[in-house]
Coordinates of N, CA and C and ligand atoms in Angstrom, one line a residue:
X11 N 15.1 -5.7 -60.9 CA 14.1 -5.2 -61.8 C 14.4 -3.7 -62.2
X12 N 14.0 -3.5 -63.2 CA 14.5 -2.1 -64.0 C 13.4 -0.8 -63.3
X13 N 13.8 0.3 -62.9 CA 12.8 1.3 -62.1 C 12.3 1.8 -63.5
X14 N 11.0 2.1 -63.3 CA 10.4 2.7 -64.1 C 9.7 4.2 -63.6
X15 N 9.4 4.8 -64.5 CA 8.5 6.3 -63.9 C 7.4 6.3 -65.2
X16 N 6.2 6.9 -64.5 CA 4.9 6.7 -65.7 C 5.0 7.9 -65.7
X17 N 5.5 8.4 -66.8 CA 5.8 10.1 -67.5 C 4.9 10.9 -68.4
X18 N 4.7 11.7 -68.4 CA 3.7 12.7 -69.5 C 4.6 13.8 -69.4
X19 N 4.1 14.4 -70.7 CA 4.8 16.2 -71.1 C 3.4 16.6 -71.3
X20 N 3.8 18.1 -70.9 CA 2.5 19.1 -70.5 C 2.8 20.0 -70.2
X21 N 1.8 21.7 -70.7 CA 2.1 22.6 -70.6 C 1.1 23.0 -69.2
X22 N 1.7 23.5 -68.2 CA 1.6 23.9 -67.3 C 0.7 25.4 -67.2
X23 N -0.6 25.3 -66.2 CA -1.5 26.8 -66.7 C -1.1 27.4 -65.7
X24 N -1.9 28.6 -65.6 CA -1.3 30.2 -65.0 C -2.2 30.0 -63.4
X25 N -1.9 30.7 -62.7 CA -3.5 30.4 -61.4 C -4.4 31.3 -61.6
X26 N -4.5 31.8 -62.7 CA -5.8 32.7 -63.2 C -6.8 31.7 -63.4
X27 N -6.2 30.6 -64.6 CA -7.0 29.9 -65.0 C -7.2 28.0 -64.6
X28 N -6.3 28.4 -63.5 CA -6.5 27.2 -62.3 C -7.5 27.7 -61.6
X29 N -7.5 29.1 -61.4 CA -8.7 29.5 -60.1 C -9.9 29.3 -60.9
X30 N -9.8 30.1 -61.9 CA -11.7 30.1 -62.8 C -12.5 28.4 -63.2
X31 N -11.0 27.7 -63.2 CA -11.8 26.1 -63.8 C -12.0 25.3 -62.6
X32 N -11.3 25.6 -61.4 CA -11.6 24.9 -59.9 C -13.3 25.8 -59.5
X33 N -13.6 27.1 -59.7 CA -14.6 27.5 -59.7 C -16.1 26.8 -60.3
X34 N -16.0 26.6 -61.9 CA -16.6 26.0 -62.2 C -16.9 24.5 -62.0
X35 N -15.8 24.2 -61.9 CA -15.7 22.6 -60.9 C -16.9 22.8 -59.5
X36 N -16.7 23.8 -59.1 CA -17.8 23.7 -57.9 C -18.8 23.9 -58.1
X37 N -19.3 25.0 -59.4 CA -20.5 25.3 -59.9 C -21.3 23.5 -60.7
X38 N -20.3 23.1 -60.9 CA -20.8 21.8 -61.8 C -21.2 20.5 -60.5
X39 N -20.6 20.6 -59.4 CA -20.3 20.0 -58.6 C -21.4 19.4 -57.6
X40 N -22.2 20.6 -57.9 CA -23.0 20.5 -56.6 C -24.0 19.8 -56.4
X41 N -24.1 19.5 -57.0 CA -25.0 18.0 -56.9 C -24.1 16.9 -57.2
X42 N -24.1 16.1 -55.8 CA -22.6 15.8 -55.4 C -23.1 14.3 -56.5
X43 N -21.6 13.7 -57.7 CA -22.2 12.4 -58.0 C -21.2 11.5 -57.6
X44 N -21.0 10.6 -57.7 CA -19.7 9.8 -57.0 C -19.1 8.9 -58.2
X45 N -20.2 9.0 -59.1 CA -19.4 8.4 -60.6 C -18.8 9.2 -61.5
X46 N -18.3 10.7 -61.1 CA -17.9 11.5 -61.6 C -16.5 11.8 -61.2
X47 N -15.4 11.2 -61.7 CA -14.3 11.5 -61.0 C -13.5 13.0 -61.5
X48 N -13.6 14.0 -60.5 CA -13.3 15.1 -61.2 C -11.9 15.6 -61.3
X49 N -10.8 16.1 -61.6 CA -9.7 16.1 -61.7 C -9.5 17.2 -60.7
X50 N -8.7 17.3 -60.0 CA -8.2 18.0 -58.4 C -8.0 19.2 -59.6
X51 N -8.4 20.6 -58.8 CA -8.2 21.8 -60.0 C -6.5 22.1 -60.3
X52 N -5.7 21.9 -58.9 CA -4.9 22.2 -59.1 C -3.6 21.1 -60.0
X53 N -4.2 20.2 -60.4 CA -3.7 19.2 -61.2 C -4.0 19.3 -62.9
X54 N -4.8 20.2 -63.1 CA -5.4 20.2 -64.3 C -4.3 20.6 -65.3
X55 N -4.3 20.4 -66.2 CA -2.5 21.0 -67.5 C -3.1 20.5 -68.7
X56 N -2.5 21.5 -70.0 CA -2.7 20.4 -71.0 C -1.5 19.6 -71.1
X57 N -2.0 18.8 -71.5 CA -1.2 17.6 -71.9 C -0.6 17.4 -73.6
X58 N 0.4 17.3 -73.7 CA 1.1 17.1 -75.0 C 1.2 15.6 -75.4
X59 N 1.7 14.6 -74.3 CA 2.1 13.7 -74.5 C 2.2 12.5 -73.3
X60 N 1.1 11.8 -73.5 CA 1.3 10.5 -72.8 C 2.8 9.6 -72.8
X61 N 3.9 9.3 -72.0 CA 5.1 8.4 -72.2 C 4.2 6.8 -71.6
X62 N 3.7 7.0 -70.5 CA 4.1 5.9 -69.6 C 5.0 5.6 -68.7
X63 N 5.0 4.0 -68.4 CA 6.2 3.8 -67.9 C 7.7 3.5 -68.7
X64 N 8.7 4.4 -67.8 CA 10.1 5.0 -69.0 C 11.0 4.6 -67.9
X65 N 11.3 3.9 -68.7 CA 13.0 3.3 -67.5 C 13.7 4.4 -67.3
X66 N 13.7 4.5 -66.1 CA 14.5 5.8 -64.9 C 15.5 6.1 -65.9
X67 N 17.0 5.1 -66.5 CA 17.8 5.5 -67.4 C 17.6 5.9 -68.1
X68 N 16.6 6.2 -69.1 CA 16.6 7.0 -70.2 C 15.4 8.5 -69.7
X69 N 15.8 8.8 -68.5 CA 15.2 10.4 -68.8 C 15.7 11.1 -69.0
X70 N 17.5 10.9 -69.0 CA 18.3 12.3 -69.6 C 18.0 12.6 -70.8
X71 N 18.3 11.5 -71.9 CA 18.3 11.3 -72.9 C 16.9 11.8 -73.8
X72 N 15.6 11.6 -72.7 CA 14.4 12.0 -73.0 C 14.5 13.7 -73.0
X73 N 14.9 13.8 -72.0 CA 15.1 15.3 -71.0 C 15.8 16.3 -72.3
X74 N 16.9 15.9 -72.6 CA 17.9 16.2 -73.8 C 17.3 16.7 -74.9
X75 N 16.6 15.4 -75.4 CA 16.0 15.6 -76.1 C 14.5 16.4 -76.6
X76 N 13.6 16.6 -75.7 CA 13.3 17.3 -75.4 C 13.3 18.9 -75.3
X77 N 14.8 18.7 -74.6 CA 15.2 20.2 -74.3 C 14.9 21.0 -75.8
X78 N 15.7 20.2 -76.8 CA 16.3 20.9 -78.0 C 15.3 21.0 -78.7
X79 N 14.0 20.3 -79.1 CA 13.1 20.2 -79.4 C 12.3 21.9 -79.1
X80 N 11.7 21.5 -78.0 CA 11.0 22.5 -77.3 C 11.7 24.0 -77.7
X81 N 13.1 24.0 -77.9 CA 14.0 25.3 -77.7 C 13.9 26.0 -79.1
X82 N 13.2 25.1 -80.3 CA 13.3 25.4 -81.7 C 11.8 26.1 -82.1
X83 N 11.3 26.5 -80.6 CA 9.7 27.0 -80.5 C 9.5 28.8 -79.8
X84 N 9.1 29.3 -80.2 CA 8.8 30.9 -79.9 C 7.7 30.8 -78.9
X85 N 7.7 31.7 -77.8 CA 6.6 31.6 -77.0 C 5.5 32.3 -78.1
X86 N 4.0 31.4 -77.4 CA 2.6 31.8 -78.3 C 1.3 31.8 -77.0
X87 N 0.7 32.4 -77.6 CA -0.6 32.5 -76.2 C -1.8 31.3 -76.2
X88 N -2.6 31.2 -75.5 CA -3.3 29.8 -75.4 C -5.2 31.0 -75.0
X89 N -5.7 31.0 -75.7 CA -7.2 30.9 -74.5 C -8.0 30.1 -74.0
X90 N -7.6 30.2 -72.9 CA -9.1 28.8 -72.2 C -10.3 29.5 -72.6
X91 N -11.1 27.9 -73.2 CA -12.5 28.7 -73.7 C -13.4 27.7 -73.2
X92 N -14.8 27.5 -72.9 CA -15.8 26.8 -73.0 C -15.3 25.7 -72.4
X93 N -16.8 25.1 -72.6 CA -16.4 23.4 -72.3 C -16.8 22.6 -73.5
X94 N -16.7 21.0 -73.0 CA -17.0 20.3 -73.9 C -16.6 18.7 -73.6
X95 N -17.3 18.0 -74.4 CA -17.4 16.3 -73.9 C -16.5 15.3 -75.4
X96 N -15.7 14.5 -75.2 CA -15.1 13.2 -75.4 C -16.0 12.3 -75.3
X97 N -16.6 11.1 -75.7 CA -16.3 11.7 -77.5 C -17.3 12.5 -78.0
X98 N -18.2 12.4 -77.5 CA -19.6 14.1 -77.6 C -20.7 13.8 -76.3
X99 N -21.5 14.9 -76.7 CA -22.3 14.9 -75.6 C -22.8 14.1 -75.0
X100 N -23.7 12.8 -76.2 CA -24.8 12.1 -76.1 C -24.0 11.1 -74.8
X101 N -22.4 10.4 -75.2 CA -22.1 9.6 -74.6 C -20.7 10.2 -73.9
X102 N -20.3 11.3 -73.0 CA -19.5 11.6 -72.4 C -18.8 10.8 -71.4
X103 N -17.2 10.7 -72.4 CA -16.5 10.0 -71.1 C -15.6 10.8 -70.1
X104 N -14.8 11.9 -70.9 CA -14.2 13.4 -70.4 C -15.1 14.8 -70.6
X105 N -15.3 15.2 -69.8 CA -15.7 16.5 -69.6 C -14.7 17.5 -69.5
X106 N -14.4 18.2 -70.8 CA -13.1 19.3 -71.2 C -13.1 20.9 -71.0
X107 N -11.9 21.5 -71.0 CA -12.2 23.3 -70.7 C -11.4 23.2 -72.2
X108 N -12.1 23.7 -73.4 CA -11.1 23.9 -74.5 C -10.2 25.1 -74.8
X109 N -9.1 24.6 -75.8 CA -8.2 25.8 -75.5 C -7.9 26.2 -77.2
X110 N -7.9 27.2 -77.1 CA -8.0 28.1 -78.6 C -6.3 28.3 -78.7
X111 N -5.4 27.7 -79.6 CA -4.5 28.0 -79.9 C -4.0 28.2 -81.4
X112 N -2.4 29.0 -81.4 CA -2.3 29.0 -83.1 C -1.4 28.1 -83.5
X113 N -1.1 27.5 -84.2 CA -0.9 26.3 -85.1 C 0.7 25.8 -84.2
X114 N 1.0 26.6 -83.6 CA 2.4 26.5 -83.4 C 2.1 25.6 -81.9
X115 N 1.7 25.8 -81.6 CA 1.0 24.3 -80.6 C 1.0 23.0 -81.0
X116 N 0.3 23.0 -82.6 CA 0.0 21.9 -83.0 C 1.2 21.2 -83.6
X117 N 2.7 22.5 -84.0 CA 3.8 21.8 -84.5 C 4.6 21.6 -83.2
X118 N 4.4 22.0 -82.0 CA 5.0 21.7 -81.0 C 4.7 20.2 -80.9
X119 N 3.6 19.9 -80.7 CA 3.1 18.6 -80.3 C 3.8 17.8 -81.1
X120 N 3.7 17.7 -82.1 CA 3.9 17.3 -83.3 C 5.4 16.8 -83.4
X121 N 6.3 18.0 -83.3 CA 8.1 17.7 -83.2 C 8.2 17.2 -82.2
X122 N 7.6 17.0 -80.7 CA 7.8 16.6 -79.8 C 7.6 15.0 -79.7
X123 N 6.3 14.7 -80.8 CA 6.4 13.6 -81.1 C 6.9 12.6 -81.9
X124 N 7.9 13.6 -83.0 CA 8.6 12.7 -83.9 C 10.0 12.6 -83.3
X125 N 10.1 13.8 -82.2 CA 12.2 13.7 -82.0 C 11.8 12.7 -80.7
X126 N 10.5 12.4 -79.9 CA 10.7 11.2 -79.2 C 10.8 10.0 -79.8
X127 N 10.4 9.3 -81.5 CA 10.2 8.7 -81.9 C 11.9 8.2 -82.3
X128 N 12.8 9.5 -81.9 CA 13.9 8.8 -82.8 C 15.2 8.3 -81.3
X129 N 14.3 8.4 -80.1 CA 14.9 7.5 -79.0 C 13.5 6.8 -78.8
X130 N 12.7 6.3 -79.4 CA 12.6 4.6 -79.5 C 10.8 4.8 -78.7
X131 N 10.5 6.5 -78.6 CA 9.0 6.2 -78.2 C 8.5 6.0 -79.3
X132 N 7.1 5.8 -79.0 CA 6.3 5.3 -80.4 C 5.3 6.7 -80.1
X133 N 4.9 6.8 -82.0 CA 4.1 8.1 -82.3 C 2.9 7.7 -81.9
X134 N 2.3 9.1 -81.1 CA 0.7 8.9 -80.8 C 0.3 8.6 -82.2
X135 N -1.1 7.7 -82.2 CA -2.1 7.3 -82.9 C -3.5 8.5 -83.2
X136 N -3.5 9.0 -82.1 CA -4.7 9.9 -82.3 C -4.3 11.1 -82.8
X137 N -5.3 12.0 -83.9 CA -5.0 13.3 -83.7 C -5.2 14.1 -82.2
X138 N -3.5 15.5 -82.4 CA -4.1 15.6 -80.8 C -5.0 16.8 -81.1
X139 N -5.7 17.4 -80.1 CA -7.2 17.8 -79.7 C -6.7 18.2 -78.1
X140 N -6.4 19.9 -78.6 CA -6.0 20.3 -77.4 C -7.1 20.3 -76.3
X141 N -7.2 20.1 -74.6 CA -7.8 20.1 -73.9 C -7.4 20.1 -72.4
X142 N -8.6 20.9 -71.7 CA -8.0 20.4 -70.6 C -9.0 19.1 -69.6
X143 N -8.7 18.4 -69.1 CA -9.7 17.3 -68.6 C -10.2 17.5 -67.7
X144 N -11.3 18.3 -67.3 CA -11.9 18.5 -65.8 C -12.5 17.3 -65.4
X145 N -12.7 16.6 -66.0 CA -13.4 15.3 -64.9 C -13.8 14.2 -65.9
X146 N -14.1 12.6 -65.3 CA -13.7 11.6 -66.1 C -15.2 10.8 -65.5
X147 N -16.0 10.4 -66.9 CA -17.1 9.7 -66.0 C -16.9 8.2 -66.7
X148 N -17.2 7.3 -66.1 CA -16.9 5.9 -66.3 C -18.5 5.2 -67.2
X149 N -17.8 3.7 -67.7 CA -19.2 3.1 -68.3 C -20.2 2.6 -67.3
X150 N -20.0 2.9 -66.3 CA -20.8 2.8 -65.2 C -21.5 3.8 -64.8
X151 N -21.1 4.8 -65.1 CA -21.9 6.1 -64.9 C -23.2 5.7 -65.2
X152 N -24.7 6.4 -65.0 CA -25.9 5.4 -64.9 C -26.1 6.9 -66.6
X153 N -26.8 6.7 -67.5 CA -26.7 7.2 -68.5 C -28.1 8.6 -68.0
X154 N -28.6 8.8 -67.2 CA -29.1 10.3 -66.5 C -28.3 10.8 -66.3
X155 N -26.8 10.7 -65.4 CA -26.7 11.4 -65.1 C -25.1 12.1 -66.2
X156 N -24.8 10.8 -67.3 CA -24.4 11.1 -68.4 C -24.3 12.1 -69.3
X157 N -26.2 11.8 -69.4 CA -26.8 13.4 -70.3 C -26.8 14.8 -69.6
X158 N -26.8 14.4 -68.3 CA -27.2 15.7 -67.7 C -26.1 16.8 -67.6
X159 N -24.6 16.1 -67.3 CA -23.2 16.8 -67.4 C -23.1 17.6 -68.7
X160 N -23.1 17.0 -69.6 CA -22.8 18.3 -70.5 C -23.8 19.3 -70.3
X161 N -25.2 19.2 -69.8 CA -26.0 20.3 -70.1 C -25.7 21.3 -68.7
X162 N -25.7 20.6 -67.5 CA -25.1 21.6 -66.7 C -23.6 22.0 -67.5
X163 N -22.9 22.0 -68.1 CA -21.5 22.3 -68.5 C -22.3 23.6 -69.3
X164 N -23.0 23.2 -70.2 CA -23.6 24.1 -71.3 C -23.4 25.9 -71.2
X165 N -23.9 26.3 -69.4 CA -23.8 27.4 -69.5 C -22.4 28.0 -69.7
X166 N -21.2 27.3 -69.9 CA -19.8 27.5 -70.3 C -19.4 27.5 -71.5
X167 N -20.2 27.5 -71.9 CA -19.8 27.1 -73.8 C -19.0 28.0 -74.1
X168 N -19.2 29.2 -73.8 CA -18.4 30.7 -74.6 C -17.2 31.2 -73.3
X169 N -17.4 30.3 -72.0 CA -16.6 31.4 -71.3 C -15.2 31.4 -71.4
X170 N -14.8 32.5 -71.2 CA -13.4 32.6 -71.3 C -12.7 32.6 -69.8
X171 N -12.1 31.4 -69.6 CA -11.2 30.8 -68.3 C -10.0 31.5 -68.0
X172 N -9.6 32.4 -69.3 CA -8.2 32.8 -69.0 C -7.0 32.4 -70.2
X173 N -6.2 33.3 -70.4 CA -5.4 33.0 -71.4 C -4.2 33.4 -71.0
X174 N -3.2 32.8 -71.6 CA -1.5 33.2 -71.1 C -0.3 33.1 -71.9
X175 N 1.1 32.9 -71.9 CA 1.8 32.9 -72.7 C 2.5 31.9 -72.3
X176 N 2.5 30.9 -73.3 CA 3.6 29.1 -73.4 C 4.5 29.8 -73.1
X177 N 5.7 29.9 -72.5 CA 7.0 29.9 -72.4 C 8.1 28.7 -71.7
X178 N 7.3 27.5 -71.3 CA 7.9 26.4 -71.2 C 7.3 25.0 -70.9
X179 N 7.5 24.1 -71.2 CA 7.1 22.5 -71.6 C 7.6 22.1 -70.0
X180 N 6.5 20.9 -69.9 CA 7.1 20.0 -68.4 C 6.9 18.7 -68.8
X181 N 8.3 18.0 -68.2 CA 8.4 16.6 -67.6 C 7.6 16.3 -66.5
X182 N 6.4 15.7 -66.7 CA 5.8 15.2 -65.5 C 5.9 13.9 -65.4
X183 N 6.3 13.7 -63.7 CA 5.9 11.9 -63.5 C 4.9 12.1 -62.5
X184 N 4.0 11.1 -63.1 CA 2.8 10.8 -62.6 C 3.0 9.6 -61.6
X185 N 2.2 9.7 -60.2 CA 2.1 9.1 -59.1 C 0.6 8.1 -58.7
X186 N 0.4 7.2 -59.0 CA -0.6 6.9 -59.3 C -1.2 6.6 -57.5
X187 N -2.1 7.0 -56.8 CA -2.7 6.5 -55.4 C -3.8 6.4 -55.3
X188 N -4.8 5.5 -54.3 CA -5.8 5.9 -54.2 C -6.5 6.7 -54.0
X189 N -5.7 7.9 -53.7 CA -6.4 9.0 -53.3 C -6.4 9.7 -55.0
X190 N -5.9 9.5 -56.1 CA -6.1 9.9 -56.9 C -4.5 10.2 -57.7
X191 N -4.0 10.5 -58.6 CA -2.4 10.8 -58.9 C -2.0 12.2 -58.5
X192 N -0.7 11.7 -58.3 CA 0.1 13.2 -57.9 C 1.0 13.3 -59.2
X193 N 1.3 14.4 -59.0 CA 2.0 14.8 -60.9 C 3.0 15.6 -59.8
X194 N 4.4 15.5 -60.5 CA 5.4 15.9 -60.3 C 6.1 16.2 -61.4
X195 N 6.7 17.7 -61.2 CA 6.9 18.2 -62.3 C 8.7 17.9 -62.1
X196 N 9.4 16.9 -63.0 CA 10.8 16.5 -63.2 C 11.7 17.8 -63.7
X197 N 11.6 18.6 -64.8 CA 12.2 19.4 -65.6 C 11.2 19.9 -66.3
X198 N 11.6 21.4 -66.1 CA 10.9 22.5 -66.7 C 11.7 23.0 -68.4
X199 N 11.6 22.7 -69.2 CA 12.4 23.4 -70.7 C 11.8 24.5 -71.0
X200 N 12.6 25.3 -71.6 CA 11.7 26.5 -71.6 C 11.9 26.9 -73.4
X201 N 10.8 27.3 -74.0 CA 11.4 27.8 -75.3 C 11.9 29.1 -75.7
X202 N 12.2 28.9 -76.8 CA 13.3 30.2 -77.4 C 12.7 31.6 -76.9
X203 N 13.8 32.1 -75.8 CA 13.4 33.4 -75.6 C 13.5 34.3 -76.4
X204 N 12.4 35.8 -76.3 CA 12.9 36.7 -77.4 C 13.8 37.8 -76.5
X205 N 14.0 37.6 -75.5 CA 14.3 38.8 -74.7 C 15.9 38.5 -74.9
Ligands
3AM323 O1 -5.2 15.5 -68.8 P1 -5.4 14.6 -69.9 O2 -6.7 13.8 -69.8 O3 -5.3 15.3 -71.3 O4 -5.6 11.3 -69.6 C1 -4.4 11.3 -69.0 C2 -3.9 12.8 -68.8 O5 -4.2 13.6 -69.9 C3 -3.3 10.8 -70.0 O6 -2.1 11.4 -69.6 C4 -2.4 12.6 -68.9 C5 -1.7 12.6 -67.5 O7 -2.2 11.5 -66.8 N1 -3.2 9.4 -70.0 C6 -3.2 8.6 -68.9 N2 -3.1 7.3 -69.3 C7 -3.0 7.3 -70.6 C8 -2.9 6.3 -71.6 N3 -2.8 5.0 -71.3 C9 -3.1 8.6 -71.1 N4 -3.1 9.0 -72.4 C10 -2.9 8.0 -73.3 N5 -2.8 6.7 -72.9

């Protein structure tokens, strides 16, 4: 059987703003729910790109590609801002820390998704919508305690989590357990230095 690895690309945050959103994770927290699966703080990243499962053989080729991609990009700054709910408030399935970026994000995502397209991944469907995912409530969630998440989130609407400077893209493979996934960072790319 062919080994596979379930892979994502993702920009990796600073521990400024790992520490401020694990904070509010506790602030949100405390009223403990058990249908609220919250994302471990130190796991939190944006994400550029869902792969899946990618036959072990083709991660140079990903990697490669990649590389050169990512390298045709200038470092740009990101601010973590506020919160916010997928697909909105009324019916919340992700509870998000949003991130204020300039367009050059959106072309990163973007070339990263058409030069995977020309080794045989397929283009995301959705527009992306930068974010980061602090926690995941299910259709089981009972619909109280639904509504009530985004309003405790509310007092974060404006806060500022922290901001930093993109200087490199990650290969992550994702570890799926029951204790929850482990992310493993495969290769770090870095973009076009100015220095
Ligand atoms: O951190 P976020 O939520 O942006 O939601 C998953 C997470 O992104 C997403 O990949 C990231 C690392 O797990 N993800 C997981 N399964 C997915 C799928 N089948 C997926 N995205 C799209 N399709």
């Amino acid at each position: 059987m062919q080994e596979t690895l379930r892979l994502f690309i993702a920009i990796e945050l600073n521990p400024e703003i790992h520490l401020n959103l694990a904070r509010i994770a506790v602030e949100l927290k405390k009223e403990r729910n058990d249908e609220i699966r919250w994302v471990n703080p130190d796991n939190i990243h944006l994400t550029l790109k869902f792969l899946g499962d990618t036959p072990q053989r083709n991660i140079s080729s990903l990697s490669e590609t990649l590389k050169q991609t990512v390298f045709g990009f200038l470092p740009f700054e990101i601010v973590v801002k506020g919160t916010g709910c997928f697909p909105d408030a009324r019916h919340p399935r992700v509870l998000w820390a949003g991130v204020n970026a300039p367009v050059t994000l959106f072309e990163l995502q973007s070339n990263i998704d058409r030069a995977l397209l020309t080794i045989g991944i397929p283009k995301e469907n959705r527009p992306f919508s930068p974010h980061l995912t602090l926690a995941r409530l299910s259709d089981r969630t009972p619909e109280a305690v639904n509504s009530k998440e985004p309003q405790k989130a509310a007092p974060f609407q404006n806060t500022v989590f922290g901001q930093m400077l993109v200087e490199r893209v990650t290969l992550f493979q994702s570890t799926l357990t029951p204790r929850g996934p482990i992310y493993t960072a495969l290769v770090r790319l870095p973009l076009k230095s100015t220095g």
